[in-house]
Short mmCIF file of C-alpha atoms in Angstrom, two decimals:
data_model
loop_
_atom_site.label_atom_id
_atom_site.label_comp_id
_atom_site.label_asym_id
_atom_site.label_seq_id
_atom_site.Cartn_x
_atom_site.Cartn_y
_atom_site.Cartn_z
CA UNK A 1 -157.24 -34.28 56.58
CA UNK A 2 -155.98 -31.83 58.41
CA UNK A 3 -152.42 -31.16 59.36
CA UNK A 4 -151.27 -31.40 63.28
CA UNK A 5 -150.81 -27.69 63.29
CA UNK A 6 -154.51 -27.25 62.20
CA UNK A 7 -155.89 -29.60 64.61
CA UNK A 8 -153.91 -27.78 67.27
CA UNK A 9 -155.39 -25.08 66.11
CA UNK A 10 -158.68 -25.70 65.94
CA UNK A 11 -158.40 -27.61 69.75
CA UNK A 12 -157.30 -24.13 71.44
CA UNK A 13 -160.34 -22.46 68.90
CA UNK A 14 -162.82 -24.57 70.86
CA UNK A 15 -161.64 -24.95 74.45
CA UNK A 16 -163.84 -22.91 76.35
CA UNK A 17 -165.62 -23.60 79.78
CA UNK A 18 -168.45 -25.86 80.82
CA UNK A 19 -170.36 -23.02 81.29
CA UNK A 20 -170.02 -21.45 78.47
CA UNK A 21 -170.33 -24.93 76.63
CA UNK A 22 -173.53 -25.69 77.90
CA UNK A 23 -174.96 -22.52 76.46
CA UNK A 24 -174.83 -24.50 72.76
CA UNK A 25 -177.82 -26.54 73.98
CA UNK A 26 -181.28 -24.81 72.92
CA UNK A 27 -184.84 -24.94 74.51
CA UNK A 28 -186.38 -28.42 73.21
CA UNK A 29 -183.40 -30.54 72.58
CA UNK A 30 -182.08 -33.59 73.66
CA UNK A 31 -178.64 -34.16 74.95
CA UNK A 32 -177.26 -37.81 74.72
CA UNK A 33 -174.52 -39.07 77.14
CA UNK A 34 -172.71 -42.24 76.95
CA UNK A 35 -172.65 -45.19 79.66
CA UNK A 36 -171.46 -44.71 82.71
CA UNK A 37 -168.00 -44.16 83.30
CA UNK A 38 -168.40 -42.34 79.87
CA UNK A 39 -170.56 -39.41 81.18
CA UNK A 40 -168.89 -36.09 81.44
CA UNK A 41 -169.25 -34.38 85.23
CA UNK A 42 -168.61 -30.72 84.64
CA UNK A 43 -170.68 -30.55 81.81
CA UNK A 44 -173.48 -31.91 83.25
CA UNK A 45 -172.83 -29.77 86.58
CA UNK A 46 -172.70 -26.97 84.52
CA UNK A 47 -175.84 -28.24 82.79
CA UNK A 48 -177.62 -28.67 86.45
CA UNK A 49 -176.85 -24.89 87.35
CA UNK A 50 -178.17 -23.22 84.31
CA UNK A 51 -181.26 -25.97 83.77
CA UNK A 52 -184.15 -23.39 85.51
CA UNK A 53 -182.59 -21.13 82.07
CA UNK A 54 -183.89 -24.13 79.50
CA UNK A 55 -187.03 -25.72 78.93
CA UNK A 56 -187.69 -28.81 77.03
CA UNK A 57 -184.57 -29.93 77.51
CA UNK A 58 -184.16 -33.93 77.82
CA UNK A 59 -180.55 -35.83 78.46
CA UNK A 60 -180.70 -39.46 78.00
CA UNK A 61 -178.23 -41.94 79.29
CA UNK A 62 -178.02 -45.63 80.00
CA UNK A 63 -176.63 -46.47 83.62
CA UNK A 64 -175.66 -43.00 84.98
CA UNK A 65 -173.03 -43.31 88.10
CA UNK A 66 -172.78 -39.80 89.47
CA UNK A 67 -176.00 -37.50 90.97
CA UNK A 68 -176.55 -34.50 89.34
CA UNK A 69 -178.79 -31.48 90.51
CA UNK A 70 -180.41 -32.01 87.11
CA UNK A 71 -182.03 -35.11 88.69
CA UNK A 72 -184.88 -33.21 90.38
CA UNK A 73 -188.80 -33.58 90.09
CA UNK A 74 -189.31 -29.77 90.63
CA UNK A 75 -187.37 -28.92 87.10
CA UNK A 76 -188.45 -31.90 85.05
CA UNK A 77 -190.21 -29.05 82.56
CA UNK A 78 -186.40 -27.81 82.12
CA UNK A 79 -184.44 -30.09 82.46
CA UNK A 80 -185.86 -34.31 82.58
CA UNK A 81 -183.67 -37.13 82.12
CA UNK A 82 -184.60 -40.08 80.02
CA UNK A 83 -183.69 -43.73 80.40
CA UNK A 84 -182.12 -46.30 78.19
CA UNK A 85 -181.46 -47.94 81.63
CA UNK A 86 -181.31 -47.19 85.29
CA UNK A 87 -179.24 -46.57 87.75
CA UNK A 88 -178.54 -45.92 91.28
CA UNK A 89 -179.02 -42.51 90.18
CA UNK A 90 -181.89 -42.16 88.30
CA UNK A 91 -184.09 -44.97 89.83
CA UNK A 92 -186.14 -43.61 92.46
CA UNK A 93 -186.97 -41.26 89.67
CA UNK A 94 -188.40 -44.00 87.41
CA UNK A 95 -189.83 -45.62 90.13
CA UNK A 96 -191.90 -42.43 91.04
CA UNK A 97 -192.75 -42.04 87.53
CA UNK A 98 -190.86 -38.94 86.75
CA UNK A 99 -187.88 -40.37 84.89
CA UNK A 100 -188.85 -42.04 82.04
CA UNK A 101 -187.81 -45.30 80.17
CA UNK A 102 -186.90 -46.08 76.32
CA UNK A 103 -187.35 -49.66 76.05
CA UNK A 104 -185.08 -50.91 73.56
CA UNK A 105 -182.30 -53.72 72.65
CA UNK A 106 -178.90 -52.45 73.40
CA UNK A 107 -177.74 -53.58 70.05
CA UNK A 108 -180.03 -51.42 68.35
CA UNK A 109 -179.48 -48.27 69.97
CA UNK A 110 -177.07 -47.00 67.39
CA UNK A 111 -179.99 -47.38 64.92
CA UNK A 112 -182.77 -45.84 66.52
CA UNK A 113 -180.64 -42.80 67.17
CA UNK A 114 -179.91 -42.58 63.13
CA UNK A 115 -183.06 -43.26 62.28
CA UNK A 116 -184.94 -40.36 64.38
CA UNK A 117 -186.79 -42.89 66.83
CA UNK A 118 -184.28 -41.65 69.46
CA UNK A 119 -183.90 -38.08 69.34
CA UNK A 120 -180.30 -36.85 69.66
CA UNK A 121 -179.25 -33.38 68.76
CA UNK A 122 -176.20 -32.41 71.21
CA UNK A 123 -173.74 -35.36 72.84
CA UNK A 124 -171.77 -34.21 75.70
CA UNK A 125 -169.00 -37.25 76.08
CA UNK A 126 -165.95 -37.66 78.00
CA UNK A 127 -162.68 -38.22 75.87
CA UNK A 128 -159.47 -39.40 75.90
CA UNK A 129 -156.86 -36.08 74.99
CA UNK A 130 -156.27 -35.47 71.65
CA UNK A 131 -153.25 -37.64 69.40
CA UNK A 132 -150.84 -35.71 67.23
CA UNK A 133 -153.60 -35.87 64.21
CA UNK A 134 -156.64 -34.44 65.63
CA UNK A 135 -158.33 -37.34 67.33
CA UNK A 136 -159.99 -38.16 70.41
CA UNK A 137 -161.11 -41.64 72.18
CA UNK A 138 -164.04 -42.48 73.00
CA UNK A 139 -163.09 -45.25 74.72
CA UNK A 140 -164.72 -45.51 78.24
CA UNK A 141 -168.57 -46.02 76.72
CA UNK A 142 -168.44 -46.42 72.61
CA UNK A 143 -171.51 -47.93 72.75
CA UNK A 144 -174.28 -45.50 71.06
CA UNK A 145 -172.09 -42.67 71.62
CA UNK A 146 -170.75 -42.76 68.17
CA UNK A 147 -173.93 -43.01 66.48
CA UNK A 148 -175.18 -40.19 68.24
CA UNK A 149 -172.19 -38.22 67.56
CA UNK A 150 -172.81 -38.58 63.85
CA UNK A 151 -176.68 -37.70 63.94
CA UNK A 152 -175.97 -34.84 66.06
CA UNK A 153 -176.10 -31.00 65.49
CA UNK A 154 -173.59 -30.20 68.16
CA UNK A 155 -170.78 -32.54 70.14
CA UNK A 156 -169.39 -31.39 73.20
CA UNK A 157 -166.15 -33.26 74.54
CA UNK A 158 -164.67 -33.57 78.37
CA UNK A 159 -161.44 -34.20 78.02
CA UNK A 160 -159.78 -35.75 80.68
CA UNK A 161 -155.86 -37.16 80.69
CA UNK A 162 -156.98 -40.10 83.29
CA UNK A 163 -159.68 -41.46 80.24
CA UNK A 164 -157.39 -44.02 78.08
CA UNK A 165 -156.52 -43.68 74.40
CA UNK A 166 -157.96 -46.69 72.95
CA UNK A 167 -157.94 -48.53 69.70
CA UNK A 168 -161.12 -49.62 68.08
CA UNK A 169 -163.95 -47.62 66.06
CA UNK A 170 -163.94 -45.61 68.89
CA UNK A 171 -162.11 -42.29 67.79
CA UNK A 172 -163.56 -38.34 67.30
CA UNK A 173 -161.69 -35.88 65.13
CA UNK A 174 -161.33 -32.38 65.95
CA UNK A 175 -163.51 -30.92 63.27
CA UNK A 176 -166.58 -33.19 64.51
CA UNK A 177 -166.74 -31.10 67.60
CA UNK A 178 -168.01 -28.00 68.25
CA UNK A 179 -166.65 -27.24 71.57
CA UNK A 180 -164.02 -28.99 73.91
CA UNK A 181 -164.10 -28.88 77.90
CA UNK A 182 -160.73 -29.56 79.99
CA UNK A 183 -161.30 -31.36 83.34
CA UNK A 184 -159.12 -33.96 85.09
CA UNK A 185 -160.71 -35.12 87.85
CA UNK A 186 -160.39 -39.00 89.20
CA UNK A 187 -162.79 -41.29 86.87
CA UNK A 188 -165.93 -43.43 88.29
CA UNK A 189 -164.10 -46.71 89.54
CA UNK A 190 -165.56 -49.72 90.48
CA UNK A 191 -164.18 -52.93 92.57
CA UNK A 192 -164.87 -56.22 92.14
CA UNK A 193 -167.70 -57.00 94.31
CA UNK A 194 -168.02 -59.70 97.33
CA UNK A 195 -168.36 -63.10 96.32
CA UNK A 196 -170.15 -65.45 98.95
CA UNK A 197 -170.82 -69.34 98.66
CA UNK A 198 -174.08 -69.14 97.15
CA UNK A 199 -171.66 -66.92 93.81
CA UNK A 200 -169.08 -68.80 94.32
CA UNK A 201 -170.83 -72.17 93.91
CA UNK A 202 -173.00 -70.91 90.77
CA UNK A 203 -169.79 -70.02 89.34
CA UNK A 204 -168.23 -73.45 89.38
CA UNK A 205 -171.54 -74.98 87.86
CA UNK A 206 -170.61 -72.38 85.35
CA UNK A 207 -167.02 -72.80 85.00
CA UNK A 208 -167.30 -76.24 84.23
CA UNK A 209 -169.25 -75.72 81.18
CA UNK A 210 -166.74 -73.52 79.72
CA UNK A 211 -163.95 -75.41 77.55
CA UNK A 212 -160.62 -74.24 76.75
CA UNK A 213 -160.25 -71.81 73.65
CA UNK A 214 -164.16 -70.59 74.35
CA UNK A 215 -164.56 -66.81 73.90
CA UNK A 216 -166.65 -65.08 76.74
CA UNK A 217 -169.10 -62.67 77.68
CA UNK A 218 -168.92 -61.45 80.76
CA UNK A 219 -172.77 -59.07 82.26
CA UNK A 220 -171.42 -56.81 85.86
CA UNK A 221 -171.75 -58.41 89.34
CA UNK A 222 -170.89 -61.13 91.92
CA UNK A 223 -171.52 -64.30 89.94
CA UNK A 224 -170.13 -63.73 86.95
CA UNK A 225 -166.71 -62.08 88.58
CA UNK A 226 -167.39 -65.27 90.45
CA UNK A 227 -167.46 -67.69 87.08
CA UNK A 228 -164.27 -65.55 85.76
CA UNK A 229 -162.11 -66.45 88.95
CA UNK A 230 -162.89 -70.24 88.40
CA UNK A 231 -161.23 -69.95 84.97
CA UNK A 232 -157.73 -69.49 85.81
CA UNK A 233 -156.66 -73.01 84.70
CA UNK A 234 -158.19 -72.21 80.87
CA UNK A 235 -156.11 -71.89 77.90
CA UNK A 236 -156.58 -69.46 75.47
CA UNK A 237 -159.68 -67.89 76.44
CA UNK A 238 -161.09 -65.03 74.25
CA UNK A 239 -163.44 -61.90 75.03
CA UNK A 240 -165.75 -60.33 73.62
CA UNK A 241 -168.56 -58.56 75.71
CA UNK A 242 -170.44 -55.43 76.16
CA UNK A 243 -168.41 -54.72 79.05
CA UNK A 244 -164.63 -54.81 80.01
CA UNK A 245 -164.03 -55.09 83.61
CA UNK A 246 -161.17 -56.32 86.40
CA UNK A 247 -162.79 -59.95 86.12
CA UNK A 248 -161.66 -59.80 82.61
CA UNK A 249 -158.57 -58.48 82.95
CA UNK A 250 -157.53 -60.63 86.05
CA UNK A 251 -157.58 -63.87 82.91
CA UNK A 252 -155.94 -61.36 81.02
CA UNK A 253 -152.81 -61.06 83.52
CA UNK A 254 -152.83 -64.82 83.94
CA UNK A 255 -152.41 -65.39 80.75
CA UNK A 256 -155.69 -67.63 80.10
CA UNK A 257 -157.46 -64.83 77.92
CA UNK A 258 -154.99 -64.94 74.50
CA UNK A 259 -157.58 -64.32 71.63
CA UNK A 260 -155.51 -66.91 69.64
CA UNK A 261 -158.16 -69.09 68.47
CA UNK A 262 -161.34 -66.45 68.00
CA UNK A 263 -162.72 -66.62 64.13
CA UNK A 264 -163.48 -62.67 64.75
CA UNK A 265 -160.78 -60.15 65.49
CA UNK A 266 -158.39 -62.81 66.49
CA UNK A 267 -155.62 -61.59 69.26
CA UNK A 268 -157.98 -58.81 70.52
CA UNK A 269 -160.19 -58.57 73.12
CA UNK A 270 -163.79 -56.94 72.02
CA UNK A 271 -165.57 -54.33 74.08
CA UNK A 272 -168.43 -51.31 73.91
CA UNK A 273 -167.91 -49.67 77.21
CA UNK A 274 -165.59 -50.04 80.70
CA UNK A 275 -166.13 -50.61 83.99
CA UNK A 276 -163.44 -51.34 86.87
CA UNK A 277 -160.70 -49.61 88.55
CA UNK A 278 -157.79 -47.11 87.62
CA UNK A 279 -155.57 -50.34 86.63
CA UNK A 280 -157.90 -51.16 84.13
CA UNK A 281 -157.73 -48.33 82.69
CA UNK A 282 -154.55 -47.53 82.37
CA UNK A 283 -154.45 -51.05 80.70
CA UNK A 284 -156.71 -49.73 78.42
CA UNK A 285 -154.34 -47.24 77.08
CA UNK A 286 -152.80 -47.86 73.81
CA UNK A 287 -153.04 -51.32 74.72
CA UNK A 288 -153.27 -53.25 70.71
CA UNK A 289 -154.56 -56.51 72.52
CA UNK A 290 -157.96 -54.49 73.39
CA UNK A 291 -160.37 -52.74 70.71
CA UNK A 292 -163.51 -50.50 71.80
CA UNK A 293 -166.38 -50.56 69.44
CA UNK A 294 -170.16 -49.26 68.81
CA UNK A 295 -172.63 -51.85 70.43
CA UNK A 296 -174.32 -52.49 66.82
CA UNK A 297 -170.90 -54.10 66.23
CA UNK A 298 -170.01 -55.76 70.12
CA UNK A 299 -174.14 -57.25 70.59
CA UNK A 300 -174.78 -57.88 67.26
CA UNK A 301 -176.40 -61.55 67.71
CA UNK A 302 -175.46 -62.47 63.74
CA UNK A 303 -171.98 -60.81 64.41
CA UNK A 304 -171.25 -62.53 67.53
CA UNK A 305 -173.43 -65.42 67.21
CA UNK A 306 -170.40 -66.08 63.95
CA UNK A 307 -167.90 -66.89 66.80
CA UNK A 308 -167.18 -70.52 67.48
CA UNK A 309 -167.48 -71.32 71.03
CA UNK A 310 -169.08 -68.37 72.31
CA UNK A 311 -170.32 -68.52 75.67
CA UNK A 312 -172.56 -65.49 77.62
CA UNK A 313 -173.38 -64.93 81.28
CA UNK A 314 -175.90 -63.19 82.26
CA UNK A 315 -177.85 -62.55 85.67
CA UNK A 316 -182.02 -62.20 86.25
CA UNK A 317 -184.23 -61.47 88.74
CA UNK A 318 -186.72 -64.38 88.72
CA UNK A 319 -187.65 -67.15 86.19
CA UNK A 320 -191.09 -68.77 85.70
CA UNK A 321 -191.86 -71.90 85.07
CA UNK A 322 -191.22 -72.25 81.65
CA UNK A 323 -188.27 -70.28 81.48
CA UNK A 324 -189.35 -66.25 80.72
CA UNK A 325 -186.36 -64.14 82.70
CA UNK A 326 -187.22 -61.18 84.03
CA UNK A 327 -184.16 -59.17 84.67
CA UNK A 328 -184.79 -55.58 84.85
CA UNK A 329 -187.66 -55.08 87.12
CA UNK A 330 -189.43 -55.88 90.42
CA UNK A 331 -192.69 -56.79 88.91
CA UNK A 332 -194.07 -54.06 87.65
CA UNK A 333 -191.82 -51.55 89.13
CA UNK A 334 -188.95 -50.45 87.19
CA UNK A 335 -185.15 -51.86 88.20
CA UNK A 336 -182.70 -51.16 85.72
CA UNK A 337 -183.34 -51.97 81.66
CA UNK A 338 -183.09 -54.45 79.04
CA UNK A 339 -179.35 -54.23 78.01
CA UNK A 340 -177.41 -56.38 76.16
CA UNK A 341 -179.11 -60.02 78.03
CA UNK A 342 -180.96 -60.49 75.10
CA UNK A 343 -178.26 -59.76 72.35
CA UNK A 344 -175.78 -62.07 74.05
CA UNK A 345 -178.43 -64.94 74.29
CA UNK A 346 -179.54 -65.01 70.97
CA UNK A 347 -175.88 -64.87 69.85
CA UNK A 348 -174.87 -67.58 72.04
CA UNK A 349 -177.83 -69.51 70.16
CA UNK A 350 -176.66 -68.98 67.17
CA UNK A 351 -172.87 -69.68 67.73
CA UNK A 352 -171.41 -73.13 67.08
CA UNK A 353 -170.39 -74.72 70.19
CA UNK A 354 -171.96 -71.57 72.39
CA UNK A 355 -173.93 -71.58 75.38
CA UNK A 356 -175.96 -68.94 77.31
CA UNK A 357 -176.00 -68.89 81.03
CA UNK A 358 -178.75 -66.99 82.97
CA UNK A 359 -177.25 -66.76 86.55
CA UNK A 360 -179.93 -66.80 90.00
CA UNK A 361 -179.37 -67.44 93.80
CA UNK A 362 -182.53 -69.14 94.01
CA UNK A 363 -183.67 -67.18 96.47
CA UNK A 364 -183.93 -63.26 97.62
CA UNK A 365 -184.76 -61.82 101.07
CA UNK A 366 -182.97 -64.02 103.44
CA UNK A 367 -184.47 -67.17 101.80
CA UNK A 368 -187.90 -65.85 102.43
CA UNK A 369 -188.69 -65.62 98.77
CA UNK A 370 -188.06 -67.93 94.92
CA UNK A 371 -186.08 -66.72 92.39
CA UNK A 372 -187.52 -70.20 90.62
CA UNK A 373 -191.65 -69.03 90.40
CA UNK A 374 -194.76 -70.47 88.95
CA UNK A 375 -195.22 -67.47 86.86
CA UNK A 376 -193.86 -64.06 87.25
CA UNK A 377 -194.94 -61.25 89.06
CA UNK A 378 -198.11 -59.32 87.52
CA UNK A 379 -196.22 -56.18 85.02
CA UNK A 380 -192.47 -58.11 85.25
CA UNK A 381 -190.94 -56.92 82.71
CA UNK A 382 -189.87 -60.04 80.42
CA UNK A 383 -185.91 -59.47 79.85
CA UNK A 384 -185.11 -62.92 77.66
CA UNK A 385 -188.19 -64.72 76.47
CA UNK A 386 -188.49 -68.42 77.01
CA UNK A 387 -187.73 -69.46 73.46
CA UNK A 388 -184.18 -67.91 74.15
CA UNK A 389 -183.42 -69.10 77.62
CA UNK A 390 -180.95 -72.57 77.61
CA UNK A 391 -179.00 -72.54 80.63
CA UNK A 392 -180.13 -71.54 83.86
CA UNK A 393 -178.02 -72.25 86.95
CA UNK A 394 -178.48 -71.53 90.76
CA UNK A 395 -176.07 -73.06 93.07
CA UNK A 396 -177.91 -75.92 93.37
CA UNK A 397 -177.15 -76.65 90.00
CA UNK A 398 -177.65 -76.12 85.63
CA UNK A 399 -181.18 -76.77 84.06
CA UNK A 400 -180.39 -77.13 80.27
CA UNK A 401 -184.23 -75.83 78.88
CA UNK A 402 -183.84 -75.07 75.23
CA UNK A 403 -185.30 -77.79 73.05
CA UNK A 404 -187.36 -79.08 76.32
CA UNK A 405 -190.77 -79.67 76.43
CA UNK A 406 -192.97 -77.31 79.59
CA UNK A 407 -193.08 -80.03 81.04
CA UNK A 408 -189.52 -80.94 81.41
CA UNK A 409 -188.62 -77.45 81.91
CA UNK A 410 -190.65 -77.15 85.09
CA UNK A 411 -189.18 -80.31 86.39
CA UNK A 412 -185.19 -79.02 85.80
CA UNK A 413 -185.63 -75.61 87.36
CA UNK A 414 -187.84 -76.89 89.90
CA UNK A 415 -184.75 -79.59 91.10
CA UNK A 416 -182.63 -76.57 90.84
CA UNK A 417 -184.80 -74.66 92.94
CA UNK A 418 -183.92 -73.98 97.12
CA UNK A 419 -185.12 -77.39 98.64
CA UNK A 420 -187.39 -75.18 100.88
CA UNK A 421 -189.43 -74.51 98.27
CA UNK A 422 -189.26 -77.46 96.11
CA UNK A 423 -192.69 -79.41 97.09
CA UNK A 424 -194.72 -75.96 97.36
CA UNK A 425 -193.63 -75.06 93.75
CA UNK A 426 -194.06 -78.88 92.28
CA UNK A 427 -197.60 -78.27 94.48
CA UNK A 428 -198.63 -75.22 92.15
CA UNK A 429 -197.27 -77.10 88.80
CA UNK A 430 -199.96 -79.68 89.26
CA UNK A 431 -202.51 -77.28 89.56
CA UNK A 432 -201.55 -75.31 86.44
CA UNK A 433 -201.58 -78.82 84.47
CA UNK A 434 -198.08 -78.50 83.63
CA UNK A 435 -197.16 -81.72 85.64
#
């Protein structure tokens, strides 16, 4: 190992710019970048000025939060971005057929990067500064990043003071990396988003499912930050999710999420990437109550699904009739991804005591349209199959499906449905011969 003075050493050997950093990338590779808050800005605006210089060049990226001149259909032969997932950013780009998709389980990422299926031979991550024996945290988006940071030729790191030092399989020594970036700009924060009646009601449906000493899994948006702030009168609530946000840490500060009584990692919370505001991230730091770790570990359905009590929520786009979710895409048109739905409902399955929640207004466009449908739209991509799917809830109520019959299934999501469109859906059951 080397000695403090060496990694020192080493550290000042490799800063250099972001434009001179970017010049370690070669025509034909593919950059990986972590999740998110995770992905490194003046490397990839460095990358964005010099990509008419490469060609064959591909980064790939689940849920990107910042544009990036790179994202541009006129310099896809020098620079194209991939998808694990999309975002804001990159979806017009799918949708128009000139970003592509990976489709893939979150959970396995890690392994299809060792294995060669997903090509990685430069990461450019953001990182926490370097401790007193040569290591950096990866700590905002662990995720696949640390698979990919083994498999790779060359690792690039952004590091920024503002990005916490976290505990966890999450850390990066020194000699791993080839060349080191200095930027401290503010990181990607994100509120807590509005909560209406329809959230807040599907949250209490929600809530009251969820028993003291039950350790929780917690997918981004309204309803489940909606489920979380109808928890504040649990008792020792534990966590372990893909993602650590405010929702989470609100129980936290209230004292209802203790960790006491989790079979895994008792005491800590669990976590593969973050997502909130500057509080939560300076919560983050050095904080022994909180461990960051590669998604084969956090989504794991035989890891998680070994923890008592464990109960997931997780939000789709529309359900059919026997209980196929699609989550990730407007019929055939592509939305966002897979992610970690699947993982977390298959562990939840497999738990003792768990439950999986799939969350749904049941409507979209001013009431004009079902969330509940006969079947779903022609292409939609199928997100959690329907021998996965147990709970569904709407805020007209919880449709328990595993174990049912079709039959029974279509009548439970059909009471659950808006009452607008209750007789015109019971209508089209008949006539498929399901009722």
């Amino acid at each position: 190992m080397t000695t403090s003075l060496t990694a020192q050493d080493a550290y000042r050997r490799k800063l250099t710019s972001a434009h001179d950093a970017v010049r370690l990338v070669q025509d034909g590779e593919t950059i990986v970048v972590p999740t998110g808050v995770g992905e490194p800005p003046s490397l990839l605006e460095a990358l964005s000025e010099r990509r008419r210089e490469l060609h064959g060049v591909a980064v790939e990226q689940i849920i990107p939060f910042r544009t990036f001149d790179y994202y541009d259909p006129e310099t896809v032969d020098h620079v194209r971005h991939t998808a694990y997932f999309y975002g804001g950013p990159t979806r017009p780009g799918g949708q128009a057929g000139w970003i592509p998709y990976r489709p893939n389980y979150f959970t396995e990422m890690p392994s299809l990067i060792r294995e060669g299926l997903f090509p990685c031979d430069v990461v450019f991550a953001m990182a926490s500064e370097m401790d007193e024996h040569g290591y950096f945290s990866i700590s905002l988006s662990t995720d696949y990043t640390m698979a990919a940071i083994e498999k790779a030729r060359c690792v690039v790191l952004e590091v920024n003071p503002r990005v916490p030092y976290a505990y966890g399989e999450c850390h990066v020594h020194v000699d791993q990396v080839a060349a080191v970036v200095e930027d401290d700009r503010p990181l990607t924060t994100v509120g807590l988003p509005e909560i209406g009646p329809v959230q807040q009601a599907i949250g209490a449906y929600v809530a009251d499912l969820i028993p003291d000493g039950a350790t929780i899994q917690i997918g981004f948006g309204a309803i489940p930050d909606a489920v979380v702030m109808q928890l504040t009168d649990r008792k020792d609530l534990g966590v372990h999710t893909e993602m650590i946000g405010d929702g989470i840490l609100s129980l936290v500060e209230a004292g209802v999420v203790t960790n006491r009584l989790k079979n895994l990692l008792p005491g800590r919370s669990v976590a593969t990437f973050a997502l909130g505001s500057e509080r939560l991230y300076s919560w983050m730091h050095r904080n022994r109550a909180l461990e960051m770790h590669p998604v084969d570990f956090t989504n794991d359905p035989y890891v998680v699904g070994g923890i008592d009590d464990m109960h997931t929520i997780n939000a789709t786009v529309e359900i059919d009739f026997i209980g196929q979710c699609c989550s990730e895409s407007m019929g055939w048109m592509p939305y966002s991804g897979t992610g970690g739905q699947s993982d977390f409902v298959r562990a939840a399955n497999r738990s003792k005591g768990g439950k999986s929640f799939i969350v749904t207004p049941s409507t979209a466009k001013g009431d004009t349209i079902s969330r509940i449908v006969p079947t779903l739209k022609p292409g939609a991509h199928v997100s959690t199959s329907k021998n996965d799917v147990n709970y569904v809830v709407t805020e007209y109520g919880v449709a328990q499906l595993r174990g049912k019959t079709n039959q029974e299934r279509c009548r439970a999501l059909i009471d659950i449905a808006h009452p607008k469109f209750r007789e015109e859906l019971g209508i089209k059951a008949q006539e498929m011969r399901i009722l």
